[in-house]
GROMACS .gro file of C-alpha atoms in nm:
model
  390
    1UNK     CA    1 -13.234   2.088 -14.459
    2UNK     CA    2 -13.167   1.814 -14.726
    3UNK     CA    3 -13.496   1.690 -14.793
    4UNK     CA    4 -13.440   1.434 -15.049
    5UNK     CA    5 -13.651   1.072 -15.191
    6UNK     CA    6 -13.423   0.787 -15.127
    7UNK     CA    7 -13.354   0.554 -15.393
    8UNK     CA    8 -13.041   0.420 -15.222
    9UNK     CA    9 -12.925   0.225 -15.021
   10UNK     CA   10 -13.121  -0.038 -14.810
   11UNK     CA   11 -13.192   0.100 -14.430
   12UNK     CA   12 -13.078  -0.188 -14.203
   13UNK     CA   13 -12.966  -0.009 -13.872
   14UNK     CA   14 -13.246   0.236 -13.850
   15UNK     CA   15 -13.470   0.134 -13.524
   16UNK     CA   16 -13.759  -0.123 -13.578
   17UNK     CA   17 -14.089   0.021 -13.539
   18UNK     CA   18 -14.149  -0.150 -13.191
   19UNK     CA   19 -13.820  -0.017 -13.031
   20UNK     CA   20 -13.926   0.327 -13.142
   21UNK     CA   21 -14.275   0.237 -12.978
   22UNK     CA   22 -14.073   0.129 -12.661
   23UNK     CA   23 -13.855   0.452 -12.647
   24UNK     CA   24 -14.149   0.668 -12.704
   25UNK     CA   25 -14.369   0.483 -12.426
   26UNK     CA   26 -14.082   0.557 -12.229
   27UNK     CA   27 -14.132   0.902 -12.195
   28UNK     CA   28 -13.939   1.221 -12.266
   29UNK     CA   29 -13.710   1.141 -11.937
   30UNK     CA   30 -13.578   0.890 -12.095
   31UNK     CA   31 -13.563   0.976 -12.490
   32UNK     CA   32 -13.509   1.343 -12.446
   33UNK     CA   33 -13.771   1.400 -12.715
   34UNK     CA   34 -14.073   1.514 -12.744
   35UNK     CA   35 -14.167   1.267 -13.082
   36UNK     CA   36 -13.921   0.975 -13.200
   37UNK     CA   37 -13.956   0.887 -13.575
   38UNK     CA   38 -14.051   0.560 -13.726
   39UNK     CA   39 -13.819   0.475 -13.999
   40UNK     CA   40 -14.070   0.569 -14.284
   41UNK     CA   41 -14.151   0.908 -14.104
   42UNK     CA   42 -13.772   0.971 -14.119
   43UNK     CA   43 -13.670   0.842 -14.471
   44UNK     CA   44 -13.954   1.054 -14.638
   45UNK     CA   45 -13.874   1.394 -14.397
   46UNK     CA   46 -13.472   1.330 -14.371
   47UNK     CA   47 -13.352   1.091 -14.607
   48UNK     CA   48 -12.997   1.278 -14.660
   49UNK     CA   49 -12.947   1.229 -14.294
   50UNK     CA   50 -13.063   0.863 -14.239
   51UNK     CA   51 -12.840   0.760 -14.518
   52UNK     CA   52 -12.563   0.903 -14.379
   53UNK     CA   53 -12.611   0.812 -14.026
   54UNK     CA   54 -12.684   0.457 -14.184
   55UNK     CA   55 -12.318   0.462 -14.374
   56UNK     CA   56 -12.152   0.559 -14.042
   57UNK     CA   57 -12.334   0.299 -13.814
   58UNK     CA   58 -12.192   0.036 -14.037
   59UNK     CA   59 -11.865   0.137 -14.065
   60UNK     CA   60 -11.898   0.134 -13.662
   61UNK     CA   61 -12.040  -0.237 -13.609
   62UNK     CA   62 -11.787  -0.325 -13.844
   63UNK     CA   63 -11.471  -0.158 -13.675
   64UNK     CA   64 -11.626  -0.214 -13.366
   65UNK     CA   65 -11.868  -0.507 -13.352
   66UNK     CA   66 -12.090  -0.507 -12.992
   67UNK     CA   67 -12.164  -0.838 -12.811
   68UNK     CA   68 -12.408  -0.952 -12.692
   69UNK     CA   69 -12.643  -0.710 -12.863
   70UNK     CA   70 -12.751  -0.443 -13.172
   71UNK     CA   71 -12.747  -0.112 -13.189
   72UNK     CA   72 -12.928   0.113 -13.396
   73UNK     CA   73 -13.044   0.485 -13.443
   74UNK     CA   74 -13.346   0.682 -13.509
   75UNK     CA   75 -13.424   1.047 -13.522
   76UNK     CA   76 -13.644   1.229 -13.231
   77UNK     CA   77 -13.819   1.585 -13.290
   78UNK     CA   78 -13.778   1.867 -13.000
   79UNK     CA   79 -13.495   1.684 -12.828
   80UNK     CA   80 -13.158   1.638 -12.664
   81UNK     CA   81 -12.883   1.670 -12.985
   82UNK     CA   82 -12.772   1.323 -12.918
   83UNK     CA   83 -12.804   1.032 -12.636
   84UNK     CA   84 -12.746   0.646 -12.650
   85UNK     CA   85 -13.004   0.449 -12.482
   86UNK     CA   86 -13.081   0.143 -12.352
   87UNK     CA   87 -13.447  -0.025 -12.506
   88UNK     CA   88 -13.410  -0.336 -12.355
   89UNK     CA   89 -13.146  -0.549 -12.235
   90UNK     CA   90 -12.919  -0.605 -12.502
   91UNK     CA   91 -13.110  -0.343 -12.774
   92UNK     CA   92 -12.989   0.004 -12.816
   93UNK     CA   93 -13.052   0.293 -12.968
   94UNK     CA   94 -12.867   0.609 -13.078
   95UNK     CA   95 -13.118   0.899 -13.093
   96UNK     CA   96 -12.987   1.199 -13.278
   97UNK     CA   97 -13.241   1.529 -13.368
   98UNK     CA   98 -13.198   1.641 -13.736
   99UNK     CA   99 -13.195   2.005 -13.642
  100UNK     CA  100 -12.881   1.923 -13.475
  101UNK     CA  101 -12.735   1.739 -13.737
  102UNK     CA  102 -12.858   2.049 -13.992
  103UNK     CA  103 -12.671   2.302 -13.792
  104UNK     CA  104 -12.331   2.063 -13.792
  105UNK     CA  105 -12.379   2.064 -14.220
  106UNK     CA  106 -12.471   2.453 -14.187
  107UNK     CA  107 -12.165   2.540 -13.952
  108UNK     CA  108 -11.877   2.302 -14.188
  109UNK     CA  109 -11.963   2.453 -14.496
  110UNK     CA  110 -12.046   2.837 -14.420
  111UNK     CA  111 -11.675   2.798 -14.233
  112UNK     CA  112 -11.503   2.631 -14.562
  113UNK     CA  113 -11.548   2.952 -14.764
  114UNK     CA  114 -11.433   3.219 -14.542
  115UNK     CA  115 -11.124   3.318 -14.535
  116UNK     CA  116 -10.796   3.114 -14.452
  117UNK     CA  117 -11.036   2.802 -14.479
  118UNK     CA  118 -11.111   2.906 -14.812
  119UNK     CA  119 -10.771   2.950 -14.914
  120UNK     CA  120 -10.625   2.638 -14.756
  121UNK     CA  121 -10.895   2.440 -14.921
  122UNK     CA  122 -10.903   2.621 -15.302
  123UNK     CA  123 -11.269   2.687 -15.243
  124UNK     CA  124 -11.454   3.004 -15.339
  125UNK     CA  125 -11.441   3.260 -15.088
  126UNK     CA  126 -11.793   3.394 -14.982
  127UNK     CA  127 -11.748   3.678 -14.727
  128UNK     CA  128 -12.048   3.705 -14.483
  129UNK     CA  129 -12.299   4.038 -14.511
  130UNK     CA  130 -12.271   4.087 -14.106
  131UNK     CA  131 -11.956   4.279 -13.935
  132UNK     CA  132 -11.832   3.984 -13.651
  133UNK     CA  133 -11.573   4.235 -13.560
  134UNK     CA  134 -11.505   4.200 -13.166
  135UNK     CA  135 -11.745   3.926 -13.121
  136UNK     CA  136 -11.705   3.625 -12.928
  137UNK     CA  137 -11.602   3.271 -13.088
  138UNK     CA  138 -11.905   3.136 -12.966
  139UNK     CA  139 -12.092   3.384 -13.077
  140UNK     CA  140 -12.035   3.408 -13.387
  141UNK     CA  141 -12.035   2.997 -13.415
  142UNK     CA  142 -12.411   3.061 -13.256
  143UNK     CA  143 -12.521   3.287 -13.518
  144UNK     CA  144 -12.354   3.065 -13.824
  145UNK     CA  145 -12.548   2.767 -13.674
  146UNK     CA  146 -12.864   2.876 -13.563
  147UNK     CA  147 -12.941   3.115 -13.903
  148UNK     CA  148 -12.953   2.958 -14.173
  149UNK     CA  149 -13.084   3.234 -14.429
  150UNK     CA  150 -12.672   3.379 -14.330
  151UNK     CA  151 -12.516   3.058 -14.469
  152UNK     CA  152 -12.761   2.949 -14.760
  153UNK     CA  153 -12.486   3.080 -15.032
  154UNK     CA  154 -12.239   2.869 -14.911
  155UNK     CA  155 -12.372   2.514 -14.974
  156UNK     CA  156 -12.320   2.608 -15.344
  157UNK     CA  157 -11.984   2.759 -15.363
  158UNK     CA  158 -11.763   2.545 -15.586
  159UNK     CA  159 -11.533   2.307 -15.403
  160UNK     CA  160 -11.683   2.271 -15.055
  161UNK     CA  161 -11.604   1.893 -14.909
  162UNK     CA  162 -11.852   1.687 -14.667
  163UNK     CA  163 -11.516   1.531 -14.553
  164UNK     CA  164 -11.529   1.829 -14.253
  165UNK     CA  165 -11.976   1.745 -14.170
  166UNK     CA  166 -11.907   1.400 -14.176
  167UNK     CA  167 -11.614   1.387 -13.961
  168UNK     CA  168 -11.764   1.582 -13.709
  169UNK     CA  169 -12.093   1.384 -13.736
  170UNK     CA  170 -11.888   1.061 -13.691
  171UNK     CA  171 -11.696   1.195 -13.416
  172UNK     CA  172 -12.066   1.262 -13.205
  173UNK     CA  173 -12.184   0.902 -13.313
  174UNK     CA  174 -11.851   0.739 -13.239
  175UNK     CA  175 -11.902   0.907 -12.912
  176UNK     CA  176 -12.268   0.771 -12.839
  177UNK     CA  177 -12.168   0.397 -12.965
  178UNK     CA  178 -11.883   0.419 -12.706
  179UNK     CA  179 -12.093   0.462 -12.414
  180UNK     CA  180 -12.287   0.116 -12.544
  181UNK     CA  181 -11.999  -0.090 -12.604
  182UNK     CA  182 -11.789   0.010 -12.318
  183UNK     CA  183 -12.079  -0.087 -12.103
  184UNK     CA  184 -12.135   0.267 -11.952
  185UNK     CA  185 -12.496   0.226 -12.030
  186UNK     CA  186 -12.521  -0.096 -11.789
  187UNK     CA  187 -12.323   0.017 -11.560
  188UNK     CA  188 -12.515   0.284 -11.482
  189UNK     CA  189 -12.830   0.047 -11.449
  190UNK     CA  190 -12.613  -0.182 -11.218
  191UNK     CA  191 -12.597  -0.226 -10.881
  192UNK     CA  192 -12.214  -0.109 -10.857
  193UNK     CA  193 -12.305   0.202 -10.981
  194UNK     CA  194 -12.476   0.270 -10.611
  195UNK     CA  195 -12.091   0.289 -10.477
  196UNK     CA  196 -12.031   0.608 -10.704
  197UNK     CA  197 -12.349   0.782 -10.605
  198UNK     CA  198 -12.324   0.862 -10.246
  199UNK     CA  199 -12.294   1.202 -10.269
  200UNK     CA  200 -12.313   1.470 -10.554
  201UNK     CA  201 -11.910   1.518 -10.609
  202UNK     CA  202 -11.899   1.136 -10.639
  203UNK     CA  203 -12.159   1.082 -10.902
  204UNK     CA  204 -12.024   1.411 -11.133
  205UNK     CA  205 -11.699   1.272 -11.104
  206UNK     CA  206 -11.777   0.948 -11.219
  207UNK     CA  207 -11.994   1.119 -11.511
  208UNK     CA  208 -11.719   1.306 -11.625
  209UNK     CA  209 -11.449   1.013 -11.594
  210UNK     CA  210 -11.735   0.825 -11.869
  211UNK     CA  211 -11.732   1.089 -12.074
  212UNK     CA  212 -11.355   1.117 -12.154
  213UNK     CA  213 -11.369   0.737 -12.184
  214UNK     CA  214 -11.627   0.778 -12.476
  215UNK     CA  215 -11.447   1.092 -12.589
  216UNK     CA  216 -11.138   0.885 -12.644
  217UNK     CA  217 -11.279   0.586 -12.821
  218UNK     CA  218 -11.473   0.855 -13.049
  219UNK     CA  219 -11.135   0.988 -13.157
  220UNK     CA  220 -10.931   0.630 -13.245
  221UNK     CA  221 -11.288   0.511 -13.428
  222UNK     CA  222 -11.317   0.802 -13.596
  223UNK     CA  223 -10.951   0.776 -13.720
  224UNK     CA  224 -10.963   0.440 -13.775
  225UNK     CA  225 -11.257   0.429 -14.024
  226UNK     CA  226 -11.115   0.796 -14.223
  227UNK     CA  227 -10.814   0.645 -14.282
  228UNK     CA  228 -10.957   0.321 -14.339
  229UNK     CA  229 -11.177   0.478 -14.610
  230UNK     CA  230 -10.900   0.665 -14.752
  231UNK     CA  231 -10.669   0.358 -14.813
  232UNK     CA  232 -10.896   0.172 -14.938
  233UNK     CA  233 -11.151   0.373 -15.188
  234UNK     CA  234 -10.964   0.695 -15.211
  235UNK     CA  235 -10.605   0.688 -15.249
  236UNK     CA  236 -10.603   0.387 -15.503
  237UNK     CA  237 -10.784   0.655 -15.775
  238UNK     CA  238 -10.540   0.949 -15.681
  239UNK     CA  239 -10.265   0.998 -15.967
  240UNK     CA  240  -9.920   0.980 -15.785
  241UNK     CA  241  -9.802   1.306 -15.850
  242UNK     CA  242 -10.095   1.415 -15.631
  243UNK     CA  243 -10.075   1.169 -15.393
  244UNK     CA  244  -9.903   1.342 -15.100
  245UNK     CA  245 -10.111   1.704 -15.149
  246UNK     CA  246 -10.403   1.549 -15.122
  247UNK     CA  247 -10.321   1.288 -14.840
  248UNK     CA  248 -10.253   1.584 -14.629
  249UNK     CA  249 -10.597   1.799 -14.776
  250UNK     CA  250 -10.794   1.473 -14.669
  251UNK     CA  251 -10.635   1.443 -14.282
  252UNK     CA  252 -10.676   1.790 -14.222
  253UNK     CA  253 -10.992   1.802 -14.340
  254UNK     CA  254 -11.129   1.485 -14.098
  255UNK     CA  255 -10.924   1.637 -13.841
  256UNK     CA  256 -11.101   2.011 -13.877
  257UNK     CA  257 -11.460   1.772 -13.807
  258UNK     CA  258 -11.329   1.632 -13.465
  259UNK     CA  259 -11.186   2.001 -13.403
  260UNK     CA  260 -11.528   2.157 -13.453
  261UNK     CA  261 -11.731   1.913 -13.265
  262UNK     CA  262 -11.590   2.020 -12.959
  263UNK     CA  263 -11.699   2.370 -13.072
  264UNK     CA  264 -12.047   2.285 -13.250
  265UNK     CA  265 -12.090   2.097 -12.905
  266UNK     CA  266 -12.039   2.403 -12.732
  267UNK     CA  267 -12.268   2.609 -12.907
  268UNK     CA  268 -12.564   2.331 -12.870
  269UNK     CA  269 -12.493   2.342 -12.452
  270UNK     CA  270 -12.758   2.485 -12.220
  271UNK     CA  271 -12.459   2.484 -11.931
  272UNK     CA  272 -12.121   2.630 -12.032
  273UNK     CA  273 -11.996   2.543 -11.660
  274UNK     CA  274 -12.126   2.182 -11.699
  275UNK     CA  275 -12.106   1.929 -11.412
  276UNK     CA  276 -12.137   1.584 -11.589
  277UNK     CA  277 -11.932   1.673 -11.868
  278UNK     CA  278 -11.558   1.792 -11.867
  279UNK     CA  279 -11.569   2.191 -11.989
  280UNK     CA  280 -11.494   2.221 -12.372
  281UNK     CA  281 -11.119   2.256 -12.379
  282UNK     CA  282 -11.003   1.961 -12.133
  283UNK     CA  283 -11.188   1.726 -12.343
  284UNK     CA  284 -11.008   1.926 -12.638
  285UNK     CA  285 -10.659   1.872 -12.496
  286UNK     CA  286 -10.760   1.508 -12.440
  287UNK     CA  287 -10.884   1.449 -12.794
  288UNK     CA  288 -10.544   1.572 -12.873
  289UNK     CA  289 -10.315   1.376 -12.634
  290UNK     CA  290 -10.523   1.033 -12.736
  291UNK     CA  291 -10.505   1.123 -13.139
  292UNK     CA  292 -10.097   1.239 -13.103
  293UNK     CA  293 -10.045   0.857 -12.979
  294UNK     CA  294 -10.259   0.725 -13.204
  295UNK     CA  295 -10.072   0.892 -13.520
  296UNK     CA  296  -9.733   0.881 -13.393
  297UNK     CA  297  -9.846   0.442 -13.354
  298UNK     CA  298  -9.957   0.444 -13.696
  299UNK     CA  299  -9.661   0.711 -13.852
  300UNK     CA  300  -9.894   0.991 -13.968
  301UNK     CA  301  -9.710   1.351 -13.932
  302UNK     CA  302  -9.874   1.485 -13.587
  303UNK     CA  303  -9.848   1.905 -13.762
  304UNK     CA  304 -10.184   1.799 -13.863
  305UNK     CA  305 -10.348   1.849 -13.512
  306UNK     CA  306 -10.208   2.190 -13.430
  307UNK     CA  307 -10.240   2.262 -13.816
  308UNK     CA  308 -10.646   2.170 -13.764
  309UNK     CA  309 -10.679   2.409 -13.477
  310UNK     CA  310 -10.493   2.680 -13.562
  311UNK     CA  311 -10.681   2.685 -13.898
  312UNK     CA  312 -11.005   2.691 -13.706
  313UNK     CA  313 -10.883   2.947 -13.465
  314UNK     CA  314 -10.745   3.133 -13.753
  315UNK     CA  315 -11.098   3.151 -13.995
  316UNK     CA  316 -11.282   3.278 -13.667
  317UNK     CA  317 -10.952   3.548 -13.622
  318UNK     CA  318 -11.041   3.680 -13.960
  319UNK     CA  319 -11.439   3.710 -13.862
  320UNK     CA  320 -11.360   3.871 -13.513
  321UNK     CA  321 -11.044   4.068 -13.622
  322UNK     CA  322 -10.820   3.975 -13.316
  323UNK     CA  323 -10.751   3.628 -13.106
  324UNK     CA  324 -10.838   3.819 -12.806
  325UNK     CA  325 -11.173   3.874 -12.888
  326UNK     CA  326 -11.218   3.540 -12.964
  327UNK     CA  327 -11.239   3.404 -12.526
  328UNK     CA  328 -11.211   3.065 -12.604
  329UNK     CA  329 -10.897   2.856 -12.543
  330UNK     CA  330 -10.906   2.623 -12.874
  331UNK     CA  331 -10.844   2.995 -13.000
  332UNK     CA  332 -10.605   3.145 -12.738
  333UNK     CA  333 -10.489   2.917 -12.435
  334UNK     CA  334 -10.309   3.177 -12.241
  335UNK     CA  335 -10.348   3.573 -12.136
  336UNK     CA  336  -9.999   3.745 -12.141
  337UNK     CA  337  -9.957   4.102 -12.059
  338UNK     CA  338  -9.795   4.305 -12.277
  339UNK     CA  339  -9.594   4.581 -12.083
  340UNK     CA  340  -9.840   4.805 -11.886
  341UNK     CA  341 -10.098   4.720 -12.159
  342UNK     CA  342 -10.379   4.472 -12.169
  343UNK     CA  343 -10.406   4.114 -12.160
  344UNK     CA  344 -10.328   3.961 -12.490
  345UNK     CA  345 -10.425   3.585 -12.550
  346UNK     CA  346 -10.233   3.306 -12.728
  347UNK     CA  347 -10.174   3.008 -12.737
  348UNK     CA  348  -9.912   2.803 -12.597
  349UNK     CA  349  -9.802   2.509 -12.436
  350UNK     CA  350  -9.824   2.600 -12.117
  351UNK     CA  351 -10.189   2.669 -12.151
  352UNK     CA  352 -10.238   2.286 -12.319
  353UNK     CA  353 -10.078   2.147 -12.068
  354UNK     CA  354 -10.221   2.375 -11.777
  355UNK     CA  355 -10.597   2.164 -11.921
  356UNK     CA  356 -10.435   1.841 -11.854
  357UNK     CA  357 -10.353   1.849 -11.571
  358UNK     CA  358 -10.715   1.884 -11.481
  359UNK     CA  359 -10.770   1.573 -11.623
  360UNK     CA  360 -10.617   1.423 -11.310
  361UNK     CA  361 -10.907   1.396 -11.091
  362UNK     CA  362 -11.101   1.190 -11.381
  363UNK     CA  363 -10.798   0.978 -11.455
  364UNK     CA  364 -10.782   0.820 -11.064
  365UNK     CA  365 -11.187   0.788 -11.061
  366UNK     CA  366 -11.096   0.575 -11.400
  367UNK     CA  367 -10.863   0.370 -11.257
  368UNK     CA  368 -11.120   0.273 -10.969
  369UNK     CA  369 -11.400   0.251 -11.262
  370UNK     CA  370 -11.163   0.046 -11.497
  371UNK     CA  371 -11.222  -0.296 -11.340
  372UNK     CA  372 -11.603  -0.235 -11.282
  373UNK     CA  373 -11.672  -0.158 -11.626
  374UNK     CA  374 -11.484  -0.492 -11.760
  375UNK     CA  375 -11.782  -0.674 -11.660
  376UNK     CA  376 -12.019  -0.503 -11.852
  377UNK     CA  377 -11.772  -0.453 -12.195
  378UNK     CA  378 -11.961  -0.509 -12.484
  379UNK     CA  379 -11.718  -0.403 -12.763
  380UNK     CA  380 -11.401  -0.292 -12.837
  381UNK     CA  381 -11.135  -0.240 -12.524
  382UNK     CA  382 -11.062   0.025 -12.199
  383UNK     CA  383 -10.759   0.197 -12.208
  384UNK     CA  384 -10.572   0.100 -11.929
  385UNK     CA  385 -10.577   0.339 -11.590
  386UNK     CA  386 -10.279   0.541 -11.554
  387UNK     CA  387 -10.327   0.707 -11.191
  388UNK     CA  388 -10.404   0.578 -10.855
  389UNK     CA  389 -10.745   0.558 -10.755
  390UNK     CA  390 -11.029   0.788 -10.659
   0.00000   0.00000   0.00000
């Protein structure tokens, strides 16, 4: 784990010492944490990470500035990945575990030199030691992550980009800052959040309908502040002849980051049949409905999604041998059957659009949610219901 002295740059939205104190008095019920880290115990044990949480928390308040109130972030040791939280009334904090963010660096780069991710990318291709043949996606995305001592060649293979770690990280942050400034945070302290509790369906539902909300806000910031980036420090210094390569290297590679999250996310979950959250691959097909829009509104070629999933799919393919073995939809959507043989999956349309309609249920319990949560909006805007309420 990057374990470096900072020298650079000043620390601004880490958490003052007596929010930390708050959150910690608070108890692990509400922190998720066995220990939450002062500023100075963080810089001096994780300074990599704080300065990079610090860059992406800035580009956040600026794309998406919260009123009334400030939100910051601080580390916690033995604890949920990540959770937003409330400190007091109009103080937040985003608590994120360094362990977690270590396995999202380890998982990017030991992907970025193995096979077609290596070749896409020009990097220099460092086959692993141990035979993933016939082993699950997860799996093997388990074994990447949680072993590091598999992985520890890859962080210094020539040509590896952070573009892919930081996306991803960005992508979980934009994600936590969502549920602040879209008010899910006080509307779960509120009185009007008694009507969606009555009975256990009802308060899921309602759980899961936030979490697409915050999973679709995640996506635009995160686009908004790549491309933003981009236009404005990277593609002025890019000769012209190489303009067009390496606009399409860059979106790819910020798209692969939101692509993995939903997997590295995955791999982190206790509950793979979760109640509160949508399972994996809806939110995946909803990540990719909301980010089609948003690059067909803005003219960017929409090949890039499929192109970022397929290469994904495709780098685990090569570790597993076959897309079958794989038994994850971002991989394979759909089981066909081959004459008398076995199933075969793939992955087609019909499975994509199979996982939205699921979405259905959450979309009506939005539309009843929609002008609820107006009243406690603290940033940015809703997107509009669609269905008729649940």
């Amino acid at each position: 784990m990057p374990d470096e002295k900072a020298t650079e740059p000043h620390i601004s939205n880490y958490a003052p010492d007596e929010l930390v104190t708050k959150a910690m008095n608070a108890g692990r019920g509400f922190s998720g944490a066995v220990h939450v880290y002062t500023r100075d115990e963080a810089s001096s044990k994780f300074d990599y990470f704080v300065r990079l949480f610090e860059h992406i928390l800035s580009g956040l308040k600026w794309l998406l500035p919260i009123e009334p109130g400030s939100v910051y972030f601080a580390f916690v040791g033995g604890g949920v990945p990540f959770r937003a939280a409330r400190v007091e009334r109009d103080a937040f904090v985003i608590l994120a575990d360094p362990r977690a963010i270590n396995y999202a660096m380890i998982l990017t780069s030991r992907l970025q030199v193995l096979g077609p991710m290596a070749r896409r990318f020009k990097t220099e291709s460092v086959e692993p030691t141990k035979d993933y043949s016939g082993m699950y996606l997860l799996d093997i995305a388990k074994d990447l992550i949680f072993h590091e001592e598999l992985v520890r060649e890859s962080t210094e293979v020539n040509g590896i980009t952070t573009n892919v770690f930081v996306s991803l990280l960005c992508y979980v942050v934009c994600h936590e800052y969502a549920h602040i400034a879209h008010g899910h945070l006080d509307f779960r302290l509120s009185d009007d959040f008694r009507e969606f509790t009555a009975t256990q369906q009802n308060r899921e539902l309602t759980a899961r309908a936030l979490e697409l909300d915050a999973d679709a806000s995640a996506v635009t910031s995160t686009f908004a502040l790549f491309e933003h980036l981009f236009l404005v420090d990277i593609k002025p210094r890019i000769p012209a002849e190489l303009v067009e390569e390496l606009t399409a290297q860059y979106r790819l590679q910020y798209l692969l980051g939101i692509t993995l999250a939903h997997i590295y996310l995955d791999s982190l979950a206790v509950d793979h049949v979760p109640k509160y959250h949508p399972m994996t691959y809806v939110r995946f097909v909803g990540f990719q409905m909301v980010l089609l829009k948003v690059g067909e509104s803005q003219g960017i070629d929409s090949d890039f999604v499929e192109e970022a999933r397929k290469l994904v799919a495709d780098t685990f393919v090569h570790l597993s041998g076959d897309v079958s073995n794989l038994h994850h939809p971002i991989a394979a959507n759909f089981l066909v059957q081959e004459g008398e043989g076995e199933l075969v999956g793939e992955y087609n349309e019909l499975g994509f659009y199979s996982a939205a309609a699921q979405l259905e249920d959450e979309g009506r319990r939005w539309a009843r949610l929609y002008p609820i949560l107006a009243k406690f909006l603290r940033g940015g805007r809703l997107a509009p219901p669609y269905a008729d309420p649940l």
